Backbone as JSON, one array per atom type, in Angstrom:
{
  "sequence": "XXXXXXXXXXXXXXXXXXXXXXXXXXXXXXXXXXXXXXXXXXXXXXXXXXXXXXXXXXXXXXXXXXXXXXXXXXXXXXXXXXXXXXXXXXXXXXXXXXXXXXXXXXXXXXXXXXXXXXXXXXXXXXXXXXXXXXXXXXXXXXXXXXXXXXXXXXXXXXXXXXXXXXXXXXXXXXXXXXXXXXXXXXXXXXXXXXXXXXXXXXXXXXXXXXXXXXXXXXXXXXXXXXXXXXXXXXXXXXXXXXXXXXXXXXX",
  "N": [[-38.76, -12.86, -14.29], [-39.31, -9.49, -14.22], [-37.24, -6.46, -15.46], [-37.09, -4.33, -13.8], [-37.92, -5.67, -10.99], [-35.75, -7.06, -11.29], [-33.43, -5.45, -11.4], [-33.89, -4.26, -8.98], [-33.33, -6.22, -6.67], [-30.67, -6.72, -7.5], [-30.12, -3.98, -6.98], [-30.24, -4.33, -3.53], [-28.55, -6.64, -3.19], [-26.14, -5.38, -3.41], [-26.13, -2.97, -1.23], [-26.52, -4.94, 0.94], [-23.85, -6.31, 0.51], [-22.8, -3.97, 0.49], [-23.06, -3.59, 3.71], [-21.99, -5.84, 5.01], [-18.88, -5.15, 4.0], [-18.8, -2.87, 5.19], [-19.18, -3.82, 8.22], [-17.07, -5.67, 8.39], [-14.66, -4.29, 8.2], [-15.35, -2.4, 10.72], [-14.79, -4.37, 12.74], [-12.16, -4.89, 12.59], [-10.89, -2.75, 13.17], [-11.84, -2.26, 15.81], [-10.8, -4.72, 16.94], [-7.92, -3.9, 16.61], [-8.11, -1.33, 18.52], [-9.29, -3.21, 20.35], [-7.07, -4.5, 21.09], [-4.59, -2.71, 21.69], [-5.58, -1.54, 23.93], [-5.03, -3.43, 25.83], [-1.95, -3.43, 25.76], [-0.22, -1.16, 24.22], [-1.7, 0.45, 26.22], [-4.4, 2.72, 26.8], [-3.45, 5.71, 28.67], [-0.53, 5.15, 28.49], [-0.31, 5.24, 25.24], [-1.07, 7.92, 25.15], [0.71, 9.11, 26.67], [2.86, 9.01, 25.13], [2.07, 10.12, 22.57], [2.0, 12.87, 23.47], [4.91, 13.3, 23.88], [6.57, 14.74, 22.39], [5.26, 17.31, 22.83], [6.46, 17.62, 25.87], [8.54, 18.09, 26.12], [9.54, 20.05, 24.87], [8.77, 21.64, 26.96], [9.5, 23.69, 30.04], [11.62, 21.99, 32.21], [10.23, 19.09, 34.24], [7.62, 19.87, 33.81], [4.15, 19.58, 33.38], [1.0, 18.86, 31.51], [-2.1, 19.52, 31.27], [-5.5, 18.93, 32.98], [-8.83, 20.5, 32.4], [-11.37, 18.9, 32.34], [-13.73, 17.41, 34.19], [-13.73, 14.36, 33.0], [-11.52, 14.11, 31.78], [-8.59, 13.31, 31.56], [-9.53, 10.45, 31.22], [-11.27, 10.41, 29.27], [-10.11, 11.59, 26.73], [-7.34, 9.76, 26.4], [-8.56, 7.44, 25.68], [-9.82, 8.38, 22.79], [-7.35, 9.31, 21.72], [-6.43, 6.42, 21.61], [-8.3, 5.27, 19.74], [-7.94, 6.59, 18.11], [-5.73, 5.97, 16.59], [-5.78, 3.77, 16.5], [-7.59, 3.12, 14.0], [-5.83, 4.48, 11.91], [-4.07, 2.42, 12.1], [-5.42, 0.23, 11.21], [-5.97, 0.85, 8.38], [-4.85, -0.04, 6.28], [-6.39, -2.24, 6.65], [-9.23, -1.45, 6.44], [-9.03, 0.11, 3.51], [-8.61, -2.28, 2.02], [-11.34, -3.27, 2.25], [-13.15, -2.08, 1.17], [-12.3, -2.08, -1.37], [-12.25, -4.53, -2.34], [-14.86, -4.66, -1.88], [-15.77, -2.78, -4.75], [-14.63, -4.35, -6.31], [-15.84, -6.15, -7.88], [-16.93, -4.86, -9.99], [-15.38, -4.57, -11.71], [-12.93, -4.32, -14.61], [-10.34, -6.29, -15.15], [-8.25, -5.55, -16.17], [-8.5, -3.31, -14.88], [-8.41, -3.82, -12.34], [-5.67, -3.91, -12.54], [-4.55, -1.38, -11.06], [-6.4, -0.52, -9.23], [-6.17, -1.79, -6.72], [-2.97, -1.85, -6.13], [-3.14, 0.81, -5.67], [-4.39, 1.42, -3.12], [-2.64, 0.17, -1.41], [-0.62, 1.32, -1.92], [-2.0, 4.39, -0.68], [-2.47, 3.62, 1.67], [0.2, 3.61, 2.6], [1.51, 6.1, 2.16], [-0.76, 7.74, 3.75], [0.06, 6.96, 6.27], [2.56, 7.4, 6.32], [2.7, 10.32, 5.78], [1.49, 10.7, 8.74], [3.64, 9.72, 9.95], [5.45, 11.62, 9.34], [5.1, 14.19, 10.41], [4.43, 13.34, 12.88], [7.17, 12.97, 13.86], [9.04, 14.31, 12.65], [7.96, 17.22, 12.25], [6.51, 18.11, 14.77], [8.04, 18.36, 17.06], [9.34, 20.48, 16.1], [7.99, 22.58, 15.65], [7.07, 22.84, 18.44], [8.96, 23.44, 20.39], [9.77, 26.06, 18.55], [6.98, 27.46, 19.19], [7.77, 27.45, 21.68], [9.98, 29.08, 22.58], [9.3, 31.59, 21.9], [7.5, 32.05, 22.91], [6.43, 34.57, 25.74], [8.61, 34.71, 29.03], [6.62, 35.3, 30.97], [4.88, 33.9, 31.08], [3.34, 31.14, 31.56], [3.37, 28.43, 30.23], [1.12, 25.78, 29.46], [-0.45, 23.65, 28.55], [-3.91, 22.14, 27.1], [-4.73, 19.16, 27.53], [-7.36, 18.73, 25.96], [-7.19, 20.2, 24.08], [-4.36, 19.86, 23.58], [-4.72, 17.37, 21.88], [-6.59, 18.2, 20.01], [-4.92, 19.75, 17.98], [-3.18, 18.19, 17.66], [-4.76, 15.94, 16.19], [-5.44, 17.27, 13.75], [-3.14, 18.36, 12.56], [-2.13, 15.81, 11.95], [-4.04, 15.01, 10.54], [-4.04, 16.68, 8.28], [-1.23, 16.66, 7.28], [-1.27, 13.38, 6.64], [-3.32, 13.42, 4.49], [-2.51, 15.18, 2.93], [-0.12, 13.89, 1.99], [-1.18, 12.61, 0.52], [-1.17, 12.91, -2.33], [0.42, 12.03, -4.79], [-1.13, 9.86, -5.39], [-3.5, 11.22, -6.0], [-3.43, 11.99, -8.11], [-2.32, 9.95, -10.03], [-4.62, 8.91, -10.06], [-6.57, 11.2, -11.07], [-5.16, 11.84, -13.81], [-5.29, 8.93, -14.86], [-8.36, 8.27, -14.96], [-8.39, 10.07, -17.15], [-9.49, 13.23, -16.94], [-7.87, 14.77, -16.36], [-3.99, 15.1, -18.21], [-0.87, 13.98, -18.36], [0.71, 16.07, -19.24], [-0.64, 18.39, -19.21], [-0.26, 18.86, -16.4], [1.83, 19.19, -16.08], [2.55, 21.56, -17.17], [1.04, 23.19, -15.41], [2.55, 23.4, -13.02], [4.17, 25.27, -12.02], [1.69, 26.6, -10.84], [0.94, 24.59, -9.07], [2.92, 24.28, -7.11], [2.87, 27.17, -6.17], [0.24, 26.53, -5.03], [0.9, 24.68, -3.27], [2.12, 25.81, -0.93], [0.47, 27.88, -0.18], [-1.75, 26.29, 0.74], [-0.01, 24.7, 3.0], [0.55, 27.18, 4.96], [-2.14, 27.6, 5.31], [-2.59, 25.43, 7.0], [-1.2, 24.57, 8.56], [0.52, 26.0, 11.93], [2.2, 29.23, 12.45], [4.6, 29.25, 11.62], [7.83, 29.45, 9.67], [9.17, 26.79, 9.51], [7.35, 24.66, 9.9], [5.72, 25.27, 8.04], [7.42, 25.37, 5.94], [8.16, 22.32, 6.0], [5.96, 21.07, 5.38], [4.98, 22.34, 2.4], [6.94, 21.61, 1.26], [7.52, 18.62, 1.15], [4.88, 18.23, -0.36], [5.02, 19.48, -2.83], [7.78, 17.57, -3.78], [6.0, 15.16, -3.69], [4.02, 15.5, -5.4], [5.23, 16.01, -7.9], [6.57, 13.14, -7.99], [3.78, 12.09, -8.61], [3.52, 12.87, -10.93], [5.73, 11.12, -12.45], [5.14, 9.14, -11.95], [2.7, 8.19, -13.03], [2.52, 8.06, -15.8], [3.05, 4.99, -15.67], [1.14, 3.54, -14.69], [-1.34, 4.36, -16.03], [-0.69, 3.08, -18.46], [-0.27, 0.12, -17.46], [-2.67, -0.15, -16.91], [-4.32, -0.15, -19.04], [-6.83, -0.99, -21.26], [-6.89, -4.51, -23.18], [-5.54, -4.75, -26.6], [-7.74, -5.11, -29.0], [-8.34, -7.88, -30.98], [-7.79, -8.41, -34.22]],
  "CA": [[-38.48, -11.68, -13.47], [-39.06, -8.77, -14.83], [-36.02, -5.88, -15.18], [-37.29, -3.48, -12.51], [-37.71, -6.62, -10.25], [-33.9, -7.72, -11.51], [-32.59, -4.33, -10.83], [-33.64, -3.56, -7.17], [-32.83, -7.25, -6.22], [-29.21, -6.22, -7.41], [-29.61, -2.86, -5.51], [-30.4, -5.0, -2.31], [-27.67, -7.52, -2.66], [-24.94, -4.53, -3.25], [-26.67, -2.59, 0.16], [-25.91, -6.27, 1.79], [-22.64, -6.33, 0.07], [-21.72, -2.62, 1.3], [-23.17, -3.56, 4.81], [-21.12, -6.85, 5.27], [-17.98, -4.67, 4.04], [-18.34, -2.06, 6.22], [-18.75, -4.42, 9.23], [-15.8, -6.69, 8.63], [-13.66, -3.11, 8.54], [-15.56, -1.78, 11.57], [-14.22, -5.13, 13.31], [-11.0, -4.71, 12.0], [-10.83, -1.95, 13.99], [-12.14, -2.56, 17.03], [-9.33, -5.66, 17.37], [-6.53, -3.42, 16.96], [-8.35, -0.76, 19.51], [-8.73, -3.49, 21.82], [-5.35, -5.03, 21.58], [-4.04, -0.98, 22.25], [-5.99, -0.8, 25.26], [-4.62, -4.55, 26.4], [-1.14, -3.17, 25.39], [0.56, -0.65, 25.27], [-2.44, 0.9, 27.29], [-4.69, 4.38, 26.44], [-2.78, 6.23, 29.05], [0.92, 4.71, 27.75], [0.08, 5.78, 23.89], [-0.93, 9.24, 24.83], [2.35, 10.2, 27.04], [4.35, 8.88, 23.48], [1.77, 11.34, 21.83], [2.79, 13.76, 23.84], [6.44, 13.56, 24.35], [6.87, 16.31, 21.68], [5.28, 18.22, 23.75], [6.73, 17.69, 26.62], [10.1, 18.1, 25.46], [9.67, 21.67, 24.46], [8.63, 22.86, 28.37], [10.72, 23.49, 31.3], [12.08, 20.52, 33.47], [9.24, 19.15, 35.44], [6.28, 21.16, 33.76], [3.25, 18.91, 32.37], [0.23, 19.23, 30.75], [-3.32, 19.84, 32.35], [-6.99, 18.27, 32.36], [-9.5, 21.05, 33.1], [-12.38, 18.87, 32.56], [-13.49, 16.02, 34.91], [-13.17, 13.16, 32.79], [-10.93, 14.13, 30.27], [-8.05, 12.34, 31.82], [-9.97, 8.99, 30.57], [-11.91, 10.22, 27.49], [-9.2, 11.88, 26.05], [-6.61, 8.71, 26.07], [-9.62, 6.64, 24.65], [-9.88, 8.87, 21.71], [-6.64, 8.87, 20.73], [-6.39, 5.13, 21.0], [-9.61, 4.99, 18.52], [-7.64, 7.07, 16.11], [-4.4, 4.86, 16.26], [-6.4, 1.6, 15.81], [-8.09, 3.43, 12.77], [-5.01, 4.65, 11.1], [-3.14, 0.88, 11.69], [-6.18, -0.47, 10.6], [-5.87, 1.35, 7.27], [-4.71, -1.25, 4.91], [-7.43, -3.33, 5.78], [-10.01, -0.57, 5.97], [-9.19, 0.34, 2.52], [-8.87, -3.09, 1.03], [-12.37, -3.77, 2.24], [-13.15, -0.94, -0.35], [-11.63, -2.65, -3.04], [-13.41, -5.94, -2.75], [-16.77, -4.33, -2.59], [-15.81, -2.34, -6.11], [-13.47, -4.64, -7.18], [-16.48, -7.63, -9.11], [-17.25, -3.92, -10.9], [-14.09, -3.79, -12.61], [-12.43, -4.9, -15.29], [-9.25, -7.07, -15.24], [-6.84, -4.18, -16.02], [-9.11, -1.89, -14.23], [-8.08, -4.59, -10.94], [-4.33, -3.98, -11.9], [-4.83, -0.07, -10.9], [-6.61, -0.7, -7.76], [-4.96, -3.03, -5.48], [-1.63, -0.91, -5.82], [-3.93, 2.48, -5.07], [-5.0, 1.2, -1.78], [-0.89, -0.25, -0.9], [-0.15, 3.34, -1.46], [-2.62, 5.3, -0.41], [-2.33, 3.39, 3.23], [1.36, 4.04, 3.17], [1.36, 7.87, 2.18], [-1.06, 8.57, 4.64], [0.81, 6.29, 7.6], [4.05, 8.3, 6.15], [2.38, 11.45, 6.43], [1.5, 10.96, 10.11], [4.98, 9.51, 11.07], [6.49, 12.96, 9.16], [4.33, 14.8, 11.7], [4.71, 13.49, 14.33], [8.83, 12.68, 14.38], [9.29, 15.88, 12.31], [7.01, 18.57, 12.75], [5.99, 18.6, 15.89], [9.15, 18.66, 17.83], [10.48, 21.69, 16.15], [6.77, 23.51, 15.51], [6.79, 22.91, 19.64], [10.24, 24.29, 20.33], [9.33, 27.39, 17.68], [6.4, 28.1, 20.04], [8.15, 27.58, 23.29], [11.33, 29.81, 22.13], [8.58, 32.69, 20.92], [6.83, 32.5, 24.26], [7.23, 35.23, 26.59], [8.88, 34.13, 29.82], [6.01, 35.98, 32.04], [3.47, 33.28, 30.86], [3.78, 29.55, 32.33], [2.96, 27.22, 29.14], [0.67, 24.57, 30.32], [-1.13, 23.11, 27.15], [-4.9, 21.35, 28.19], [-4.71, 17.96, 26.99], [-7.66, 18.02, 25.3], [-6.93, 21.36, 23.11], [-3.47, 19.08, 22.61], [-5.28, 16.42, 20.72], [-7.37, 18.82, 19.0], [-4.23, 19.93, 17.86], [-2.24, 16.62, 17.15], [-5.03, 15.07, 15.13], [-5.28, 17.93, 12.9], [-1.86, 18.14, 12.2], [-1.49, 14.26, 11.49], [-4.7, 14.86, 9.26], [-3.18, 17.56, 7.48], [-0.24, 15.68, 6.71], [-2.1, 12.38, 5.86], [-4.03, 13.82, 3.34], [-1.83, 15.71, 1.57], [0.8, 12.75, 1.36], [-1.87, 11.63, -0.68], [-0.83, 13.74, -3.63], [0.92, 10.99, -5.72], [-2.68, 8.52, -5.77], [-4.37, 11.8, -6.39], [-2.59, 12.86, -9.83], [-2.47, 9.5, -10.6], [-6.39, 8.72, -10.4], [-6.79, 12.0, -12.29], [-4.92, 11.0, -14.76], [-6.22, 7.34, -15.33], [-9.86, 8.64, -15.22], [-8.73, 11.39, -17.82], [-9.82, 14.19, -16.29], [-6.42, 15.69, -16.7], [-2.9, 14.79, -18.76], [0.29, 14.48, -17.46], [1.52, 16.88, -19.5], [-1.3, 19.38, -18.48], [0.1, 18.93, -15.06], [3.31, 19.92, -15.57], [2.74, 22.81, -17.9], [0.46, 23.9, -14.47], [3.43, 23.34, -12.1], [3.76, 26.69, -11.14], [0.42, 27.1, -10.2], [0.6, 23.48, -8.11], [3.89, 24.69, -5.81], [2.28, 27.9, -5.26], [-0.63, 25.91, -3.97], [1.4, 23.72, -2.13], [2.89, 26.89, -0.05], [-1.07, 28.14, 0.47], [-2.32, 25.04, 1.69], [0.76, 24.34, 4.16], [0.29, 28.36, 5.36], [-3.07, 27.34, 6.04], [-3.26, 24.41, 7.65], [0.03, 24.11, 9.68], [1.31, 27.25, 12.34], [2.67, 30.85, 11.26], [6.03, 29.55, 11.47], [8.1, 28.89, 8.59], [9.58, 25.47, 9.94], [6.15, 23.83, 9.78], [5.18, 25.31, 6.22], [8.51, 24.44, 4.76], [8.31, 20.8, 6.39], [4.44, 20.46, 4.6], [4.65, 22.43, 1.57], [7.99, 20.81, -0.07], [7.28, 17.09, 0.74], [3.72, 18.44, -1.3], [5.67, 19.79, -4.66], [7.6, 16.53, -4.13], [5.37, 14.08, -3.84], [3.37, 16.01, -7.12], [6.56, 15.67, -9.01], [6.42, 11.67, -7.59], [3.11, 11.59, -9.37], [3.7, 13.1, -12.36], [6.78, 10.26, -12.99], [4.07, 7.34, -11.87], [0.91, 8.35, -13.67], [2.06, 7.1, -17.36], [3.22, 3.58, -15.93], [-0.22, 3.28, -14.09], [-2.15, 4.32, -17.26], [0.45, 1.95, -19.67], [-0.19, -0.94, -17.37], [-4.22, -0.41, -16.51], [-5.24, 0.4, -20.18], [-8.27, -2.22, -21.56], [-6.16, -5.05, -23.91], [-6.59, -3.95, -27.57], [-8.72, -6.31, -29.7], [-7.71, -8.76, -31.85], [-8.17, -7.91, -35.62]],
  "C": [[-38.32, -10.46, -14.38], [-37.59, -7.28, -14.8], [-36.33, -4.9, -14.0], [-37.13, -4.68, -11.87], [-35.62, -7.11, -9.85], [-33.22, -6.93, -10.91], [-32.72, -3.9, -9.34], [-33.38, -5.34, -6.57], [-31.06, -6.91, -6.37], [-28.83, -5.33, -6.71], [-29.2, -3.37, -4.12], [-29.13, -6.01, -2.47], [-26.1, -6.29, -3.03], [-25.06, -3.66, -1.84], [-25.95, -3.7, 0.78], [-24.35, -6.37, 1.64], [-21.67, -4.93, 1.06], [-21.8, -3.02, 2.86], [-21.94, -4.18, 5.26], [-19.01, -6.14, 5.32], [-17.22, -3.83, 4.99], [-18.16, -2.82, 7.93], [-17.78, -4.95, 9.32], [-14.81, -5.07, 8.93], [-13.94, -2.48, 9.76], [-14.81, -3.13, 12.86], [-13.02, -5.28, 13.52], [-10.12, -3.67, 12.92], [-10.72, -1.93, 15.37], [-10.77, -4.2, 17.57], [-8.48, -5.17, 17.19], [-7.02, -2.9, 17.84], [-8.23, -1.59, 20.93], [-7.39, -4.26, 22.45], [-4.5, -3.5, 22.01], [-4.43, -1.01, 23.33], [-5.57, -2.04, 26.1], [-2.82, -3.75, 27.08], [-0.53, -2.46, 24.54], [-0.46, 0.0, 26.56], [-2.64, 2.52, 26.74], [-3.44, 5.87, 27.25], [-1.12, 6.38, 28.66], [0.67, 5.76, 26.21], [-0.48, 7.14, 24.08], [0.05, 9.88, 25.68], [2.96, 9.82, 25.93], [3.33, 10.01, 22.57], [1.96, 12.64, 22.48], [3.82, 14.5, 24.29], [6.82, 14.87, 23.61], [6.53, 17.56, 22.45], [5.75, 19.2, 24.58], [7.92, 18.35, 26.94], [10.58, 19.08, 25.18], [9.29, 22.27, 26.15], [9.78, 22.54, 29.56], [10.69, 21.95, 31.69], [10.83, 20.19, 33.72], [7.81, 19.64, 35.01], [5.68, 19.44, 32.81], [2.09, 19.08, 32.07], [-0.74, 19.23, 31.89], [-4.66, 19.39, 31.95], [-7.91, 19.21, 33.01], [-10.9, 20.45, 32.97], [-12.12, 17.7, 33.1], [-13.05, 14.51, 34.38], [-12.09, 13.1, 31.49], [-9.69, 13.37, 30.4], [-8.3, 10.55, 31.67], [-10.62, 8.72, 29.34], [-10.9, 10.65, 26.8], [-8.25, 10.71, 25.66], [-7.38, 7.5, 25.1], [-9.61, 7.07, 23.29], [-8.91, 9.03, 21.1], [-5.95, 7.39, 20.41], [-7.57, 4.61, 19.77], [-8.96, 5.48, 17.65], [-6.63, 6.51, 15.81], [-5.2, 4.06, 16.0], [-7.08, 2.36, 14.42], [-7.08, 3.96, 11.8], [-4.31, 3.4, 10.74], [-4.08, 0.24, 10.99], [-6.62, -0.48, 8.74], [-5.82, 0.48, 6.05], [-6.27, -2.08, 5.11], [-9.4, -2.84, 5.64], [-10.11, -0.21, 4.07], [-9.05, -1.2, 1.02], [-10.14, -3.79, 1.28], [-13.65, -2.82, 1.3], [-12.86, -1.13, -1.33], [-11.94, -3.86, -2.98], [-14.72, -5.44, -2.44], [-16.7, -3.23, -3.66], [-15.1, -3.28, -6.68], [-14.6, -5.62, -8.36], [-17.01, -6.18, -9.87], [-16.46, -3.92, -11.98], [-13.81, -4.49, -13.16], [-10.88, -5.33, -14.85], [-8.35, -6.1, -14.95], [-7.36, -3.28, -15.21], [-8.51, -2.29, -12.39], [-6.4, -4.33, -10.6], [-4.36, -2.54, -11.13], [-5.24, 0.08, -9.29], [-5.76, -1.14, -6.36], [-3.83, -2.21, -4.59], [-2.11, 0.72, -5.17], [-4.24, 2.38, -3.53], [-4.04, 1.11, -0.61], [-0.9, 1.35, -0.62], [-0.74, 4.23, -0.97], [-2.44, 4.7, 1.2], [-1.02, 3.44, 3.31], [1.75, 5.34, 3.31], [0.63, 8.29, 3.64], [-0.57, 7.93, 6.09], [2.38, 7.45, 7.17], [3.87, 9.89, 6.79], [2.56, 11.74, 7.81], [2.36, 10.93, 10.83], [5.59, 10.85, 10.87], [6.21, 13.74, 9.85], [4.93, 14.78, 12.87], [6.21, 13.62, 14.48], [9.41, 13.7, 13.71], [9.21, 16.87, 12.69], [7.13, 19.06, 13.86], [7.35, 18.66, 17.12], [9.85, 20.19, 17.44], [9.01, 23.09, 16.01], [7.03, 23.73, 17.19], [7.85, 23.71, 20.16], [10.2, 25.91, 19.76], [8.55, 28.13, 18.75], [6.94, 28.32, 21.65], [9.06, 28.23, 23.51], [10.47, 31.32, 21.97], [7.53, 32.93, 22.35], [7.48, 33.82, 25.07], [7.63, 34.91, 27.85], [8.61, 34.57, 31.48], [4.92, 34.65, 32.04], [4.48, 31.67, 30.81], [2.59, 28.66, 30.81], [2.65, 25.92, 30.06], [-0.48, 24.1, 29.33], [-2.45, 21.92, 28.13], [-4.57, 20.49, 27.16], [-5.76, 17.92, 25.57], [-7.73, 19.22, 23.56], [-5.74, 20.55, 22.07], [-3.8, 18.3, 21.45], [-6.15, 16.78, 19.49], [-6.27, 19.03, 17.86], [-3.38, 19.47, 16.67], [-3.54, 16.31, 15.68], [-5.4, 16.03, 14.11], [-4.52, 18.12, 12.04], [-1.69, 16.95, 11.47], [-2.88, 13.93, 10.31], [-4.43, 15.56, 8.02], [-2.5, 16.85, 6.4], [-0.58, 14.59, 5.73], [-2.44, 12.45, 4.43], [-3.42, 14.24, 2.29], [-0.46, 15.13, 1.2], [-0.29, 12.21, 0.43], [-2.24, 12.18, -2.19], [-0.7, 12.74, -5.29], [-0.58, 10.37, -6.6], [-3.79, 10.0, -6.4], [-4.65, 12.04, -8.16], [-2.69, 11.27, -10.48], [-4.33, 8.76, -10.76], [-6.97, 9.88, -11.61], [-6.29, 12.03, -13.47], [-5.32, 9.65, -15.53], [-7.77, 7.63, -15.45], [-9.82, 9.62, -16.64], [-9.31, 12.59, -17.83], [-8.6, 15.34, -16.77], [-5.22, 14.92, -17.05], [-1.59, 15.16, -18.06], [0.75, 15.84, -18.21], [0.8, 18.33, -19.44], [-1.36, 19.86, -17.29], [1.1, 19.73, -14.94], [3.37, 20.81, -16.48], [1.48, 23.85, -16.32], [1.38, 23.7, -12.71], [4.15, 24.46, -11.48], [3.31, 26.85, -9.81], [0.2, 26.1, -8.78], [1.78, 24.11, -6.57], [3.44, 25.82, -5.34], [1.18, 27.85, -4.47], [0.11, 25.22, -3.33], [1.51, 24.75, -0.69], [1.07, 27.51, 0.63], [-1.58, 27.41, 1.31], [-1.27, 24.64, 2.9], [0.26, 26.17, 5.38], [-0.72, 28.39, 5.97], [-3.38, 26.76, 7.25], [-2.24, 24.15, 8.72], [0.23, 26.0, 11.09], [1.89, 28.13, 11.82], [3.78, 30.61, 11.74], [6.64, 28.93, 10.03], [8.3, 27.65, 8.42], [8.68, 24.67, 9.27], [5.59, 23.78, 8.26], [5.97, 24.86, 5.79], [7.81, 22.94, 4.72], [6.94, 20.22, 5.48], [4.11, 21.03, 3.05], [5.98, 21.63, 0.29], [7.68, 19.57, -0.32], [5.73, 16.76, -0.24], [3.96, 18.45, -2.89], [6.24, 18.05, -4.35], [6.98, 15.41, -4.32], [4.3, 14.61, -5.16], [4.71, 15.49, -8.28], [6.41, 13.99, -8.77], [5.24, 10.98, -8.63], [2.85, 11.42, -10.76], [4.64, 12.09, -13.23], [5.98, 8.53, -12.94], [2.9, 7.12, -12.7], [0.81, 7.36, -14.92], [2.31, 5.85, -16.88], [2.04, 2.84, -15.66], [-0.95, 3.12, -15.33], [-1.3, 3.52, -18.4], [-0.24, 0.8, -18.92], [-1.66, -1.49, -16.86], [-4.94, -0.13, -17.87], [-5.9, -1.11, -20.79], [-7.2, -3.0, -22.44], [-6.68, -4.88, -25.04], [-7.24, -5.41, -28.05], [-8.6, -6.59, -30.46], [-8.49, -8.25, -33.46], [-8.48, -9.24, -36.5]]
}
């Protein structure tokens, strides 16, 4: 066999490899979605996504569906994005057994733990959101209303809303795994981090300003747990790179 021959036979069984991966995770999925829609039920998990809401308007007042089926696509869609966030761990460890026969030994201790954390950060994120945020962001706006105009939020503007917010969040709990990948790749030094720690909290405060409401509440709540969880990474990075570095070689 010659090496062209060798080499696209390997392409083709890593294609097969990625396929197989991505199906077992797309399955993965679809059995939490349909155990959600068994129990608690689409309709059930979007009144608990919208109790925050709710909670901020008069007595009695509830939300509104101005398009015909949005009262059934809407609850669908945010049961697809709950079964894809629970499904997380095993979404991302089906990502780390189709790189993992790439890697070296120590390169395997590094991984594993990146995947733990990176599906708990961004499950943390979303809970700080939702059981944080959004109760007092909702309150902020419903206090700041004027009390000529009848607040009546469309459902599916809400969810536009929500999963923004809880991507927001997500993402940028994922600070820690970030600093420490850039670090372990060498890209950047811890101690080039924190001589640019400044520059990182006054991005933190940009990026929350951005991405959250023009109240302060909401920026505080997204740009501090940002500086901390940077500071988080900066204290994890050297044990990562100490305990993923190649073993030296015998003399």
């Amino acid at each position: 066999m010659t090496d062209k021959a060798a080499g696209e036979e390997t392409f083709i069984s890593h294609l097969v490899e990625l396929r197989d991966r991505l199906v077992k995770a797309t399955i993965g999925v679809a059995i939490i979605c349909a155990a959600l829609m068994i129990w608690p039920g689409p309709s059930h998990i979007y009144d608990i996504i919208a109790a925050p809401m709710i909670a901020s308007l008069p007595v009695g007042s509830k939300m509104i569906a101005t398009g015909v089926i949005s009262p059934f696509l809407v609850p669908m869609k945010v049961t697809l994005v709950l079964s894809l966030i629970l499904a997380l761990p095993w979404v991302f460890y089906q990502v780390w057994a189709f790189v993992a026969p790439g890697l070296y030994q120590h390169e395997k201790r590094l991984v594993l733990p990146l995947v733990v954390s990176s599906s708990f950060l961004f499950m943390s994120g979303v809970a700080f959101c939702y059981f944080f945020v959004f109760g007092r962001v909702f309150k902020f706006i419903s206090d700041f209303s004027p009390t000529s105009i009848a607040v009546t939020p469309d459902i599916e503007n809400y969810l536009d809303f929500v999963m923004s917010m809880c991507l927001a969040f997500g993402a940028t709990f994922e600070v820690p795994v970030v600093v420490v990948i850039l670090v372990r790749m060498g890209i950047v030094s811890v101690e080039k981090l924190k001589e640019v720690r400044p520059y990182a909290i006054v991005g933190a405060f940009v990026i929350a300003a951005i991405v959250t409401p023009p109240d302060v509440v909401s920026q505080l709540a997204l740009a501090i747990p940002m500086w901390l969880l940077f500071e988080l990474g900066l204290l994890v990075a050297p044990a990562f790179v100490r305990a993923t570095q190649a073993p030296e070689e015998p003399v």
